[in-house]
PDB file of C-alpha atoms in Angstrom:
ATOM      1  CA  GLY D  12      58.657  53.827 -19.533  1.00  0.00           C
ATOM      2  CA  TYR D  13      60.542  52.342 -16.704  1.00  0.00           C
ATOM      3  CA  THR D  14      61.463  53.830 -13.336  1.00  0.00           C
ATOM      4  CA  GLY D  15      64.878  54.709 -11.877  1.00  0.00           C
ATOM      5  CA  MET D  16      66.627  54.558  -8.556  1.00  0.00           C
ATOM      6  CA  LEU D  17      69.639  56.461  -7.321  1.00  0.00           C
ATOM      7  CA  ALA D  18      71.555  55.042  -4.362  1.00  0.00           C
ATOM      8  CA  ALA D  19      73.946  57.481  -2.698  1.00  0.00           C
ATOM      9  CA  GLN D  20      76.519  57.206   0.088  1.00  0.00           C
ATOM     10  CA  GLY D  21      74.832  58.631   3.139  1.00  0.00           C
ATOM     11  CA  LYS D  22      71.705  60.616   3.894  1.00  0.00           C
ATOM     12  CA  LEU D  23      73.230  64.034   3.148  1.00  0.00           C
ATOM     13  CA  ALA D  24      74.385  62.925  -0.313  1.00  0.00           C
ATOM     14  CA  THR D  25      70.980  61.322  -0.983  1.00  0.00           C
ATOM     15  CA  TYR D  26      69.229  64.524   0.002  1.00  0.00           C
ATOM     16  CA  LYS D  27      71.544  66.644  -2.161  1.00  0.00           C
ATOM     17  CA  TYR D  28      70.905  64.475  -5.228  1.00  0.00           C
ATOM     18  CA  TRP D  29      67.160  64.562  -4.585  1.00  0.00           C
ATOM     19  CA  LYS D  30      67.184  68.347  -4.037  1.00  0.00           C
ATOM     20  CA  LEU D  31      69.264  68.956  -7.194  1.00  0.00           C
ATOM     21  CA  LEU D  32      67.473  66.565  -9.565  1.00  0.00           C
ATOM     22  CA  THR D  33      63.847  66.874  -8.457  1.00  0.00           C
ATOM     23  CA  PRO D  34      63.272  70.322 -10.053  1.00  0.00           C
ATOM     24  CA  ILE D  35      64.807  69.093 -13.334  1.00  0.00           C
ATOM     25  CA  LEU D  36      62.630  65.985 -13.330  1.00  0.00           C
ATOM     26  CA  VAL D  37      59.512  67.925 -12.380  1.00  0.00           C
ATOM     27  CA  LYS D  38      60.016  70.097 -15.493  1.00  0.00           C
ATOM     28  CA  GLN D  39      59.856  66.833 -17.451  1.00  0.00           C
ATOM     29  CA  SER D  40      56.563  65.897 -15.731  1.00  0.00           C
ATOM     30  CA  ARG D  41      58.336  63.333 -13.566  1.00  0.00           C
ATOM     31  CA  LYS D  42      57.789  62.731  -9.858  1.00  0.00           C
ATOM     32  CA  THR D  43      60.438  61.764  -7.307  1.00  0.00           C
ATOM     33  CA  ALA D  44      60.597  60.373  -3.818  1.00  0.00           C
ATOM     34  CA  MET D  45      63.357  59.908  -1.250  1.00  0.00           C
ATOM     35  CA  VAL D  46      63.587  57.385   1.571  1.00  0.00           C
ATOM     36  CA  PHE D  47      66.203  56.666   4.181  1.00  0.00           C
ATOM     37  CA  SER D  48      66.138  55.452   7.754  1.00  0.00           C
ATOM     38  CA  VAL D  49      65.563  58.286  10.216  1.00  0.00           C
ATOM     39  CA  GLU D  50      67.435  58.196  13.506  1.00  0.00           C
ATOM     40  CA  ASP D  51      65.916  59.522  16.732  1.00  0.00           C
ATOM     41  CA  ASN D  52      69.193  61.177  17.775  1.00  0.00           C
ATOM     42  CA  ASP D  53      69.386  63.716  14.988  1.00  0.00           C
ATOM     43  CA  ALA D  54      72.690  65.595  14.540  1.00  0.00           C
ATOM     44  CA  ASP D  55      73.079  68.636  12.353  1.00  0.00           C
ATOM     45  CA  THR D  56      75.517  68.072   9.480  1.00  0.00           C
ATOM     46  CA  GLY D  57      76.305  71.762   9.160  1.00  0.00           C
ATOM     47  CA  GLU D  58      73.952  71.735   6.179  1.00  0.00           C
ATOM     48  CA  GLY D  59      70.889  70.723   8.150  1.00  0.00           C
ATOM     49  CA  SER D  60      69.743  67.594   9.980  1.00  0.00           C
ATOM     50  CA  GLN D  61      68.251  64.411   8.639  1.00  0.00           C
ATOM     51  CA  HIS D  62      64.943  65.491  10.175  1.00  0.00           C
ATOM     52  CA  ASP D  63      65.142  68.729   8.136  1.00  0.00           C
ATOM     53  CA  PHE D  64      65.909  66.682   4.986  1.00  0.00           C
ATOM     54  CA  TYR D  65      63.043  64.261   5.602  1.00  0.00           C
ATOM     55  CA  MET D  66      60.562  67.034   6.385  1.00  0.00           C
ATOM     56  CA  ASP D  67      61.478  68.773   3.092  1.00  0.00           C
ATOM     57  CA  ASN D  68      60.938  65.448   1.361  1.00  0.00           C
ATOM     58  CA  LEU D  69      57.562  64.896   3.098  1.00  0.00           C
ATOM     59  CA  LYS D  70      56.323  68.334   2.068  1.00  0.00           C
ATOM     60  CA  THR D  71      57.271  67.647  -1.536  1.00  0.00           C
ATOM     61  CA  HIS D  72      55.591  64.222  -1.383  1.00  0.00           C
ATOM     62  CA  ASP D  73      52.478  65.785   0.065  1.00  0.00           C
ATOM     63  CA  ALA D  74      52.439  68.377  -2.756  1.00  0.00           C
ATOM     64  CA  PHE D  75      52.899  65.699  -5.433  1.00  0.00           C
ATOM     65  CA  PHE D  76      50.256  63.276  -4.134  1.00  0.00           C
ATOM     66  CA  GLY D  77      47.872  65.168  -1.794  1.00  0.00           C
ATOM     67  CA  THR D  78      49.052  63.263   1.290  1.00  0.00           C
ATOM     68  CA  SER D  79      49.592  64.793   4.738  1.00  0.00           C
ATOM     69  CA  PHE D  80      52.729  63.104   6.084  1.00  0.00           C
ATOM     70  CA  SER D  81      54.415  66.412   6.912  1.00  0.00           C
ATOM     71  CA  GLU D  82      51.497  67.266   9.224  1.00  0.00           C
ATOM     72  CA  GLN D  83      51.481  63.769  10.743  1.00  0.00           C
ATOM     73  CA  TRP D  84      55.242  64.106  11.419  1.00  0.00           C
ATOM     74  CA  LYS D  85      54.516  66.843  13.976  1.00  0.00           C
ATOM     75  CA  THR D  86      52.489  64.540  16.265  1.00  0.00           C
ATOM     76  CA  ASP D  87      53.384  60.995  15.165  1.00  0.00           C
ATOM     77  CA  ARG D  88      56.852  60.882  13.633  1.00  0.00           C
ATOM     78  CA  SER D  89      57.081  57.091  13.564  1.00  0.00           C
ATOM     79  CA  GLY D  90      53.652  56.772  11.939  1.00  0.00           C
ATOM     80  CA  ALA D  91      54.546  59.412   9.329  1.00  0.00           C
ATOM     81  CA  ILE D  92      57.787  57.619   8.408  1.00  0.00           C
ATOM     82  CA  LYS D  93      56.091  54.201   8.142  1.00  0.00           C
ATOM     83  CA  GLY D  94      53.127  55.597   6.256  1.00  0.00           C
ATOM     84  CA  HIS D  95      55.372  57.524   3.863  1.00  0.00           C
ATOM     85  CA  LEU D  96      57.534  54.458   3.183  1.00  0.00           C
ATOM     86  CA  THR D  97      54.450  52.327   2.454  1.00  0.00           C
ATOM     87  CA  ASP D  98      53.022  55.042   0.212  1.00  0.00           C
ATOM     88  CA  VAL D  99      56.301  55.447  -1.683  1.00  0.00           C
ATOM     89  CA  ILE D 100      56.619  51.671  -2.273  1.00  0.00           C
ATOM     90  CA  ASN D 101      53.047  51.415  -3.543  1.00  0.00           C
ATOM     91  CA  ARG D 102      53.315  54.489  -5.765  1.00  0.00           C
ATOM     92  CA  TYR D 103      56.704  53.417  -7.094  1.00  0.00           C
ATOM     93  CA  LYS D 104      55.467  49.958  -7.959  1.00  0.00           C
ATOM     94  CA  SER D 105      52.453  51.479  -9.746  1.00  0.00           C
ATOM     95  CA  LYS D 106      54.830  53.865 -11.601  1.00  0.00           C
ATOM     96  CA  GLU D 107      53.443  57.045 -10.073  1.00  0.00           C
ATOM     97  CA  ILE D 108      57.029  57.778  -8.948  1.00  0.00           C
ATOM     98  CA  ASP D 109      59.608  57.945 -11.691  1.00  0.00           C
ATOM     99  CA  MET D 110      62.861  58.326  -9.687  1.00  0.00           C
ATOM    100  CA  LEU D 111      63.505  57.052  -6.212  1.00  0.00           C
ATOM    101  CA  PHE D 112      66.450  58.342  -4.155  1.00  0.00           C
ATOM    102  CA  VAL D 113      67.752  56.010  -1.446  1.00  0.00           C
ATOM    103  CA  SER D 114      70.674  55.656   0.917  1.00  0.00           C
ATOM    104  CA  ASP D 115      70.165  52.720   3.215  1.00  0.00           C
ATOM    105  CA  MET D 116      66.711  51.364   2.302  1.00  0.00           C
ATOM    106  CA  LEU D 117      65.146  49.394  -0.549  1.00  0.00           C
ATOM    107  CA  LEU D 118      68.454  48.150  -1.978  1.00  0.00           C
ATOM    108  CA  THR D 119      67.735  44.606  -0.836  1.00  0.00           C
ATOM    109  CA  GLY D 120      64.515  42.636  -0.798  1.00  0.00           C
ATOM    110  CA  PHE D 121      62.568  45.206  -2.812  1.00  0.00           C
ATOM    111  CA  ASP D 122      60.863  43.805  -5.893  1.00  0.00           C
ATOM    112  CA  ALA D 123      60.028  46.437  -8.467  1.00  0.00           C
ATOM    113  CA  PRO D 124      59.873  44.825 -11.930  1.00  0.00           C
ATOM    114  CA  GLU D 125      59.594  48.230 -13.700  1.00  0.00           C
ATOM    115  CA  LEU D 126      62.902  49.471 -12.300  1.00  0.00           C
ATOM    116  CA  GLY D 127      64.853  50.144 -15.502  1.00  0.00           C
ATOM    117  CA  VAL D 128      68.045  51.740 -14.201  1.00  0.00           C
ATOM    118  CA  ILE D 129      69.834  52.008 -10.908  1.00  0.00           C
ATOM    119  CA  TYR D 130      72.490  54.672 -10.447  1.00  0.00           C
ATOM    120  CA  LEU D 131      75.061  53.678  -7.838  1.00  0.00           C
ATOM    121  CA  ASP D 132      77.112  56.360  -6.123  1.00  0.00           C
ATOM    122  CA  LYS D 133      78.075  54.370  -3.062  1.00  0.00           C
ATOM    123  CA  PRO D 134      80.582  51.640  -2.514  1.00  0.00           C
ATOM    124  CA  LEU D 135      78.960  48.244  -2.355  1.00  0.00           C
ATOM    125  CA  LYS D 136      80.599  44.822  -2.244  1.00  0.00           C
ATOM    126  CA  HIS D 137      79.700  41.165  -2.493  1.00  0.00           C
ATOM    127  CA  HIS D 138      76.141  40.378  -1.356  1.00  0.00           C
ATOM    128  CA  SER D 139      75.089  44.035  -1.052  1.00  0.00           C
ATOM    129  CA  LEU D 140      76.304  44.804  -4.591  1.00  0.00           C
ATOM    130  CA  LEU D 141      74.523  41.793  -6.130  1.00  0.00           C
ATOM    131  CA  GLN D 142      71.325  42.623  -4.214  1.00  0.00           C
ATOM    132  CA  ALA D 143      71.391  46.200  -5.497  1.00  0.00           C
ATOM    133  CA  MET D 144      72.009  45.032  -9.040  1.00  0.00           C
ATOM    134  CA  SER D 145      69.225  42.495  -8.676  1.00  0.00           C
ATOM    135  CA  ARG D 146      66.734  45.294  -8.029  1.00  0.00           C
ATOM    136  CA  VAL D 147      67.029  46.304 -11.703  1.00  0.00           C
ATOM    137  CA  ASN D 148      67.480  42.871 -13.224  1.00  0.00           C
ATOM    138  CA  ARG D 149      63.844  41.783 -13.014  1.00  0.00           C
ATOM    139  CA  THR D 150      62.210  40.970 -16.331  1.00  0.00           C
ATOM    140  CA  ASN D 151      58.630  41.915 -17.025  1.00  0.00           C
ATOM    141  CA  PRO D 152      56.949  40.127 -19.961  1.00  0.00           C
ATOM    142  CA  LYS D 153      53.850  42.304 -19.667  1.00  0.00           C
ATOM    143  CA  SER D 154      55.826  45.492 -20.468  1.00  0.00           C
ATOM    144  CA  GLY D 155      58.543  43.860 -22.573  1.00  0.00           C
ATOM    145  CA  LYS D 156      61.319  44.633 -20.128  1.00  0.00           C
ATOM    146  CA  GLN D 157      64.134  42.145 -20.746  1.00  0.00           C
ATOM    147  CA  TYR D 158      66.931  43.653 -18.658  1.00  0.00           C
ATOM    148  CA  GLY D 159      67.910  46.668 -16.641  1.00  0.00           C
ATOM    149  CA  LYS D 160      70.905  48.975 -16.445  1.00  0.00           C
ATOM    150  CA  VAL D 161      73.335  49.646 -13.611  1.00  0.00           C
ATOM    151  CA  VAL D 162      75.163  52.955 -13.914  1.00  0.00           C
ATOM    152  CA  THR D 163      78.022  53.494 -11.492  1.00  0.00           C
ATOM    153  CA  PHE D 164      79.524  56.912 -11.044  1.00  0.00           C
ATOM    154  CA  SER D 165      81.299  56.775  -7.786  1.00  0.00           C
ATOM    155  CA  ASP D 166      84.878  57.995  -7.793  1.00  0.00           C
ATOM    156  CA  ARG D 167      86.119  54.437  -7.808  1.00  0.00           C
ATOM    157  CA  ASN D 168      86.024  51.825 -10.532  1.00  0.00           C
ATOM    158  CA  MET D 169      83.503  49.147  -9.491  1.00  0.00           C
ATOM    159  CA  ASP D 170      84.434  46.693 -12.245  1.00  0.00           C
ATOM    160  CA  GLN D 171      86.568  44.633  -9.902  1.00  0.00           C
ATOM    161  CA  ASP D 172      83.920  44.685  -7.174  1.00  0.00           C
ATOM    162  CA  ILE D 173      81.327  43.406  -9.704  1.00  0.00           C
ATOM    163  CA  ASP D 174      83.707  40.653 -10.916  1.00  0.00           C
ATOM    164  CA  ASP D 175      84.488  39.653  -7.330  1.00  0.00           C
ATOM    165  CA  ALA D 176      80.836  39.494  -6.312  1.00  0.00           C
ATOM    166  CA  ILE D 177      79.727  37.446  -9.306  1.00  0.00           C
ATOM    167  CA  THR D 178      82.694  35.098  -9.007  1.00  0.00           C
ATOM    168  CA  LEU D 179      82.092  34.621  -5.270  1.00  0.00           C
ATOM    169  CA  PHE D 180      78.398  33.765  -5.605  1.00  0.00           C
ATOM    170  CA  SER D 181      78.571  31.723  -8.827  1.00  0.00           C
ATOM    171  CA  ASN D 182      81.187  29.135  -7.917  1.00  0.00           C
ATOM    172  CA  GLY D 183      83.908  30.861  -9.917  1.00  0.00           C
ATOM    173  CA  THR D 184      81.909  31.639 -13.105  1.00  0.00           C
ATOM    174  CA  SER D 185      83.383  34.441 -15.201  1.00  0.00           C
ATOM    175  CA  THR D 186      81.376  37.637 -15.715  1.00  0.00           C
ATOM    176  CA  GLU D 187      81.844  37.332 -19.459  1.00  0.00           C
ATOM    177  CA  GLY D 188      78.446  37.096 -21.079  1.00  0.00           C
ATOM    178  CA  ILE D 189      76.724  38.114 -17.824  1.00  0.00           C
ATOM    179  CA  VAL D 190      77.835  41.736 -17.537  1.00  0.00           C
ATOM    180  CA  GLU D 191      77.950  44.110 -20.501  1.00  0.00           C
ATOM    181  CA  ARG D 192      80.331  46.963 -19.717  1.00  0.00           C
ATOM    182  CA  LYS D 193      80.193  50.288 -21.472  1.00  0.00           C
ATOM    183  CA  LYS D 194      81.780  53.540 -20.508  1.00  0.00           C
ATOM    184  CA  TYR D 195      79.307  56.413 -20.294  1.00  0.00           C
ATOM    185  CA  LYS D 196      80.288  58.088 -23.585  1.00  0.00           C
ATOM    186  CA  GLU D 197      80.145  54.757 -25.415  1.00  0.00           C
ATOM    187  CA  ALA D 198      76.658  54.070 -24.075  1.00  0.00           C
ATOM    188  CA  TYR D 199      75.162  57.586 -24.263  1.00  0.00           C
ATOM    189  CA  GLY D 200      77.487  59.665 -26.431  1.00  0.00           C
ATOM    190  CA  ASP D 201      79.014  62.979 -25.514  1.00  0.00           C
ATOM    191  CA  THR D 202      76.425  64.798 -23.419  1.00  0.00           C
ATOM    192  CA  THR D 203      78.647  67.713 -22.280  1.00  0.00           C
ATOM    193  CA  ASN D 204      76.732  70.173 -24.518  1.00  0.00           C
ATOM    194  CA  SER D 205      73.243  68.816 -23.796  1.00  0.00           C
TER     195      SER D 205
END
C-alpha cells in the first residue's frame, strides 16, 4: 500500500491529530510519525508545550523503531531533532511509517513517491497549496501508482483556492480535466456507522 500525510494548522492541532489517530492506526499494525519545527522559546499552550508534544512523539518513535532520540533530547536537543527528522524521512520513504503528521515541515521539497493521500486541515494558497498537492502527485511505475489523492477537511471550501492556484501557475488553464472533485460521501460512501 501507499503512505499518507496529514497536514494540520499549527503544532497543537498536529499533535492532537497524531495523539488521537496513532492508537487507532497501531491497532491496524500501522506506524506513525510526527514532525514540526521546534522553537527554543517554548510557550505552554495551556494543553502543554511544543517540547512536551515533541518528547511524547520521540518516545513513541523510540518504541516503534528502537531508537533513542528521547534520551538524546536530554543532552543534545538539536541533535535529537535533526536525527529524528532524518530517521523519519528515511523510514517514511522506505514505507516503515504509514502516516506522517506535519504542520510546517515536509510540505514543500519532499519527494516521497509512495505518498498516496494527503489530508489537508490547514489553509494553503497559491504556491504552498500546489507544493503540498505535488507531494502526493508523484507517479511510481514500480508500484503502479498513477496518481494520489488530496482530501481537504478544513472548515472552509478549498475549491476556489485550488482553482486560483492552478490558474495562476498555468497561464490561465482551467482546472477541468486536471482536478477530479468528489465530496467525501461520493468518494467513500456513508461512513457514519463504520
